[in-house]
Short mmCIF file of C-alpha atoms in Angstrom, two decimals:
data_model
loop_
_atom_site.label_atom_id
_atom_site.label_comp_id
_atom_site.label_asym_id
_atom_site.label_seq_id
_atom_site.Cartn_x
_atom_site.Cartn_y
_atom_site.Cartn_z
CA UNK A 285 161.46 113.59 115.37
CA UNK A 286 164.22 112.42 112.65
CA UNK A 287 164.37 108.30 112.69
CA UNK A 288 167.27 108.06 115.00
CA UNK A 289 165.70 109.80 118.01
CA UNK A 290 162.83 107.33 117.11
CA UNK A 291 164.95 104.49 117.63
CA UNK A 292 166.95 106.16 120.71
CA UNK A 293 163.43 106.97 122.74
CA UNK A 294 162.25 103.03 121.72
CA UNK A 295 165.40 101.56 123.40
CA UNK A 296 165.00 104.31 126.44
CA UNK A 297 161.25 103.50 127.11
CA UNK A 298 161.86 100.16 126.76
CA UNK A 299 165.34 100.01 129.43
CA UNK A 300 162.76 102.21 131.24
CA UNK A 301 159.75 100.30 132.21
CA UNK A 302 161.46 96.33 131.58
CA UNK A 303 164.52 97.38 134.84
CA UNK A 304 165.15 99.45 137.66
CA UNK A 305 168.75 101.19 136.54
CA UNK A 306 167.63 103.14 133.65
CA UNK A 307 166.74 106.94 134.89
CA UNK A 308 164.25 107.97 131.92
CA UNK A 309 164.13 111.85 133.47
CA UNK A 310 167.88 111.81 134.80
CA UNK A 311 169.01 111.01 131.05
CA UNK A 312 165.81 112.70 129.08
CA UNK A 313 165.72 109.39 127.32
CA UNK A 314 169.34 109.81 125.50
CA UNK A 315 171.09 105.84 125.37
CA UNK A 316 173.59 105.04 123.17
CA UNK A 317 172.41 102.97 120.41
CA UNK A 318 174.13 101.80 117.14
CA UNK A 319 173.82 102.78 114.06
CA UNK A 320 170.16 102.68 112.40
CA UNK A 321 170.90 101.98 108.96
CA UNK A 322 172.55 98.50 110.66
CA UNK A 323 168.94 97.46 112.24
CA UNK A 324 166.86 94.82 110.23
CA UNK A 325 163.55 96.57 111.85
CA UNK A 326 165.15 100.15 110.54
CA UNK A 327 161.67 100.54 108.35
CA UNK A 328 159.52 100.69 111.53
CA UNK A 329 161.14 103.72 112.98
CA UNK A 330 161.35 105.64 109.50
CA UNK A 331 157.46 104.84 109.61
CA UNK A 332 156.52 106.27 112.83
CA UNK A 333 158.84 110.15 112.10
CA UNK A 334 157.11 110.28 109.39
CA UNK A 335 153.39 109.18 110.25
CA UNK A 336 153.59 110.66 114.09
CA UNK A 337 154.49 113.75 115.58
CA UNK A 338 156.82 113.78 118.66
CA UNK A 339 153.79 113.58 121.40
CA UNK A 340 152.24 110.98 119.32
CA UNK A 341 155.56 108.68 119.22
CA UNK A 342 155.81 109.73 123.17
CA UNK A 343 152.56 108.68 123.51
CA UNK A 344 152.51 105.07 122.18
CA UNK A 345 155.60 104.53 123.45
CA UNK A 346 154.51 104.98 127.08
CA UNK A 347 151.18 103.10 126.25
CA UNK A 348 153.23 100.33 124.94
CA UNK A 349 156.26 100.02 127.24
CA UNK A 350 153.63 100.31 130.18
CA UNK A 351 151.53 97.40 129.35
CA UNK A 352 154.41 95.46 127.52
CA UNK A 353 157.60 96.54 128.75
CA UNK A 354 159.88 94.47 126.83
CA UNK A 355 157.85 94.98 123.91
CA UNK A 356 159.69 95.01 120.24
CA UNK A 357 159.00 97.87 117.96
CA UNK A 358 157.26 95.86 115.53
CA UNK A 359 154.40 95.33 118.48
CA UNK A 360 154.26 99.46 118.95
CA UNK A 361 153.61 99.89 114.59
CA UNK A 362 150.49 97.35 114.73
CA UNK A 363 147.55 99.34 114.05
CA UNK A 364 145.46 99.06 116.82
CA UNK A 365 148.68 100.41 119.36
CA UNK A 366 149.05 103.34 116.80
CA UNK A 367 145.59 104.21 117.06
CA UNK A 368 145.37 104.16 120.45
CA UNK A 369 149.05 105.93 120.82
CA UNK A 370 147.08 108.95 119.41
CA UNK A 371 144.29 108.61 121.01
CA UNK A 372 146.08 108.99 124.52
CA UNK A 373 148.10 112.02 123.09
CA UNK A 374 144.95 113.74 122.54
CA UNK A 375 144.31 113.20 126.16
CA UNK A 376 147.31 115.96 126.91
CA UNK A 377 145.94 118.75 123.86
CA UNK A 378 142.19 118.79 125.92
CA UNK A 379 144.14 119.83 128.93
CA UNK A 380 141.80 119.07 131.93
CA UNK A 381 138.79 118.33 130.49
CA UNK A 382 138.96 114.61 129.67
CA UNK A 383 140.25 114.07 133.17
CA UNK A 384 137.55 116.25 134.29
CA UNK A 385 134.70 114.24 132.64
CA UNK A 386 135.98 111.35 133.40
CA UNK A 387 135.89 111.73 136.84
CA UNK A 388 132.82 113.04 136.82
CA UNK A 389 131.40 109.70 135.61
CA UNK A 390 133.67 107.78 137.60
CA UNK A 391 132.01 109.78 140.94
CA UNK A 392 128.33 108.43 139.51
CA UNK A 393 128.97 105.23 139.20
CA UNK A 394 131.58 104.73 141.86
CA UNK A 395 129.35 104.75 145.05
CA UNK A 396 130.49 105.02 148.47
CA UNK A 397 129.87 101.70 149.48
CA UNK A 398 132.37 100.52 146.75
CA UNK A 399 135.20 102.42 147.24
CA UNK A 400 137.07 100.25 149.66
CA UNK A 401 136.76 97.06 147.71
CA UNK A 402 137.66 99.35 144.31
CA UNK A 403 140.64 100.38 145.71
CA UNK A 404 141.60 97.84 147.83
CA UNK A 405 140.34 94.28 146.92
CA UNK A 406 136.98 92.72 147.66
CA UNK A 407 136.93 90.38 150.86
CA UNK A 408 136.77 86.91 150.30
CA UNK A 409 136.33 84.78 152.98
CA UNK A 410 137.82 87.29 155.40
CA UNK A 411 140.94 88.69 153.05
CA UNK A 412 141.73 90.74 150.23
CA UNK A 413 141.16 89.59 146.79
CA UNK A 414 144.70 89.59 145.09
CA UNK A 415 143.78 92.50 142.90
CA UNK A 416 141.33 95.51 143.72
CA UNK A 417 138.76 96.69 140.99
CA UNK A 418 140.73 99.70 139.96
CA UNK A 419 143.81 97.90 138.96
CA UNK A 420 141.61 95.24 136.93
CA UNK A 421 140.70 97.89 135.25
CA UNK A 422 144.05 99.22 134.33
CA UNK A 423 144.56 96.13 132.87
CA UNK A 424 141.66 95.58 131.00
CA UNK A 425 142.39 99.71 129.93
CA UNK A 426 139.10 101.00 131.28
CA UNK A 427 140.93 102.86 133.64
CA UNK A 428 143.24 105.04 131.63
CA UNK A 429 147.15 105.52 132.71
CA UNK A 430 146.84 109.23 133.54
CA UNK A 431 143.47 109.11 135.46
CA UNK A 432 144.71 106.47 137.81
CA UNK A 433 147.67 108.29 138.10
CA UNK A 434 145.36 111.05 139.32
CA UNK A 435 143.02 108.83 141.92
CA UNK A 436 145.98 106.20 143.16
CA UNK A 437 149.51 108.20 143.26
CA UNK A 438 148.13 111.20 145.62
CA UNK A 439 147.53 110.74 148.89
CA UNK A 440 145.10 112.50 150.74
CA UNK A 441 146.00 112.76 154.59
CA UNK A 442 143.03 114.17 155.66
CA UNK A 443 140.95 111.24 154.46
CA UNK A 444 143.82 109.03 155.66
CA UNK A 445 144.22 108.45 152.07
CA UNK A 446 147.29 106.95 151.02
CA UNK A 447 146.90 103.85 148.40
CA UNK A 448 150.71 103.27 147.24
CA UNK A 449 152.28 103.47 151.07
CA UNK A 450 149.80 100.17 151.59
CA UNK A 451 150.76 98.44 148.85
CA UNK A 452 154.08 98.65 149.31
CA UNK A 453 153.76 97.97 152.70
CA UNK A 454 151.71 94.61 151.75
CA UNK A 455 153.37 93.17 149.07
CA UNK A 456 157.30 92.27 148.87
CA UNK A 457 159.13 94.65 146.88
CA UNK A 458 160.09 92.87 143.77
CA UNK A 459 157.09 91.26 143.75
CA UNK A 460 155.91 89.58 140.31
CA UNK A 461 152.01 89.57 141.20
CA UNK A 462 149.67 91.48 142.32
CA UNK A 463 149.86 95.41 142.92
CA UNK A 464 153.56 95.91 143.23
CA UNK A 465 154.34 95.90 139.56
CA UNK A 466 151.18 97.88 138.50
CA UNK A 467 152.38 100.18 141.19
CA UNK A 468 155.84 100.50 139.69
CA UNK A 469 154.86 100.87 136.37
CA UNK A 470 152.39 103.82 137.36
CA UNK A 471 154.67 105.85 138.86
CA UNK A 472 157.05 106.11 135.83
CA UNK A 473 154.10 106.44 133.88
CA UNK A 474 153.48 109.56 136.04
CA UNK A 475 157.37 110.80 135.88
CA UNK A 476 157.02 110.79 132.20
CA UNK A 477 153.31 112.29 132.14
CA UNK A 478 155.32 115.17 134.12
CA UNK A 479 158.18 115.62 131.57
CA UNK A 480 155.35 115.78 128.28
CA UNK A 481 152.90 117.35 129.59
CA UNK A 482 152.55 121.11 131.05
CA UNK A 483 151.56 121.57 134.30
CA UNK A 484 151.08 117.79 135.08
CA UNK A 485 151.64 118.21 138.78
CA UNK A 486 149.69 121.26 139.27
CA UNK A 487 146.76 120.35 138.05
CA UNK A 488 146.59 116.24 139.05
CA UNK A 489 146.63 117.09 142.51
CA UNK A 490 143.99 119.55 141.83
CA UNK A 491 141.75 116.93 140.32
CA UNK A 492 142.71 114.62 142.70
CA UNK A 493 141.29 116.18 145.65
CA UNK A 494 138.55 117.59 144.26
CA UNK A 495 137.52 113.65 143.42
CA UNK A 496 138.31 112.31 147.02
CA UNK A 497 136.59 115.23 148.98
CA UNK A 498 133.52 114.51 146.96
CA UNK A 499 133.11 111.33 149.48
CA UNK A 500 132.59 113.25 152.84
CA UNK A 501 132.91 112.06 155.72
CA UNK A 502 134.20 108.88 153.78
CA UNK A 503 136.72 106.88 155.87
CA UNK A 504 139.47 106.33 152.45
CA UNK A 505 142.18 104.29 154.51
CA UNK A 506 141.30 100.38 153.95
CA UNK A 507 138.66 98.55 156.32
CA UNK A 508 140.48 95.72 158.23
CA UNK A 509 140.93 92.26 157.42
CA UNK A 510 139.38 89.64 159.83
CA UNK A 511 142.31 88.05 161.86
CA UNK A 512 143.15 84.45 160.89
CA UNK A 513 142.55 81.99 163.99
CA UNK A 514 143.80 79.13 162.93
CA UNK A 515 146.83 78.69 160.75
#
């Protein structure tokens, strides 16, 4: 990837995951941008052509845009993000297999008992805590961008499964807090895991049910609040 298509796919992420008008796929994440020898941070993209290859720079971008997304460039070069940019693209060259162990050790510690309050919020004094477990840990990055992808984006009807459709149907849509931005965020994550990566679709619902019909007989639509009696 030459330096300008560095710089063109920083502004695209970026317009990608900070707004709601830029279409990443629609476009394939061509903006107009100005000239790069006129940009005071020009050394950062010559840095990452050079040091990355194109799934790498894909990679961190998506990593950092997702968690950050009005990030500057000069927060996707510190070490650490770098690092973990190609750790992540490794993630695509095992094909299935990190998913697949991963879930796997998700399934033994996740027990049936605790799926409701992962994936829906522990009850506190009758109601929902404002986050469930599995989006705390998307934000603390124990729960890695593809694999909740994989467990929270695909519903599963015959398990009355269908995670997003009750966010969205609980929290405002331009919310701030709580699920709704995670939410958006996820599902360009998953439009652009579908553009780099082979197969994506295929294989994520795959995985997917194979997880969720591992719980039979388990109920996966969420348990009911207790009404409120007294405003």
């Amino acid at each position: 990837m030459t330096p300008e298509q560095v710089f063109m796919y920083a502004k695209s992420y970026r317009l990608y995951f900070s707004g709601e008008s830029y279409d990443f796929i629609k476009y394939k994440g061509h903006v107009s941008t100005p000239p790069l020898i006129t940009q005071r941070d020009r050394q950062f993209y010559y840095r990452l052509s050079t040091k990355l290859t194109d799934a790498q720079i894909h990679a961190t971008f998506l990593l950092t845009y997702f968690f950050k997304p009005k990030a500057y460039i000069a927060d996707v070069v510190a070490p650490d993000i770098l690092q973990a940019g190609i750790a992540f693209a490794s993630r695509a060259e095992n094909g299935t297999s990190t998913l697949g162990n991963e879930l796997y050790t998700l399934r033994r510690h996740l027990l049936p008992t605790h799926v409701d309050e992962w994936l829906y919020g522990a009850f506190i004094d009758g109601h929902r805590a404002a986050l469930p477990t599995c989006v705390e840990a998307l934000i603390s990055r124990e729960l890695q961008i593809d694999l909740a992808c994989v467990l929270l984006l695909i519903p599963q009807s015959a398990q009355g499964y269908h995670w997003f459709q009750y966010w969205e149907q609980r929290e405002p849509v331009g919310s701030t807090f709580g699920v709704r931005p995670w939410l958006s965020r996820l599902r360009k994550a998953d439009q652009l895991l579908n553009w780099q990566r082979p197969a994506w679709r295929q294989y994520t619902h795959t995985l997917s049910e194979m997880f969720w019909a591992s719980y039979p007989g388990l109920a996966l639509a969420p348990q009911q609040e207790e009404p409120q009696l007294f405003a």
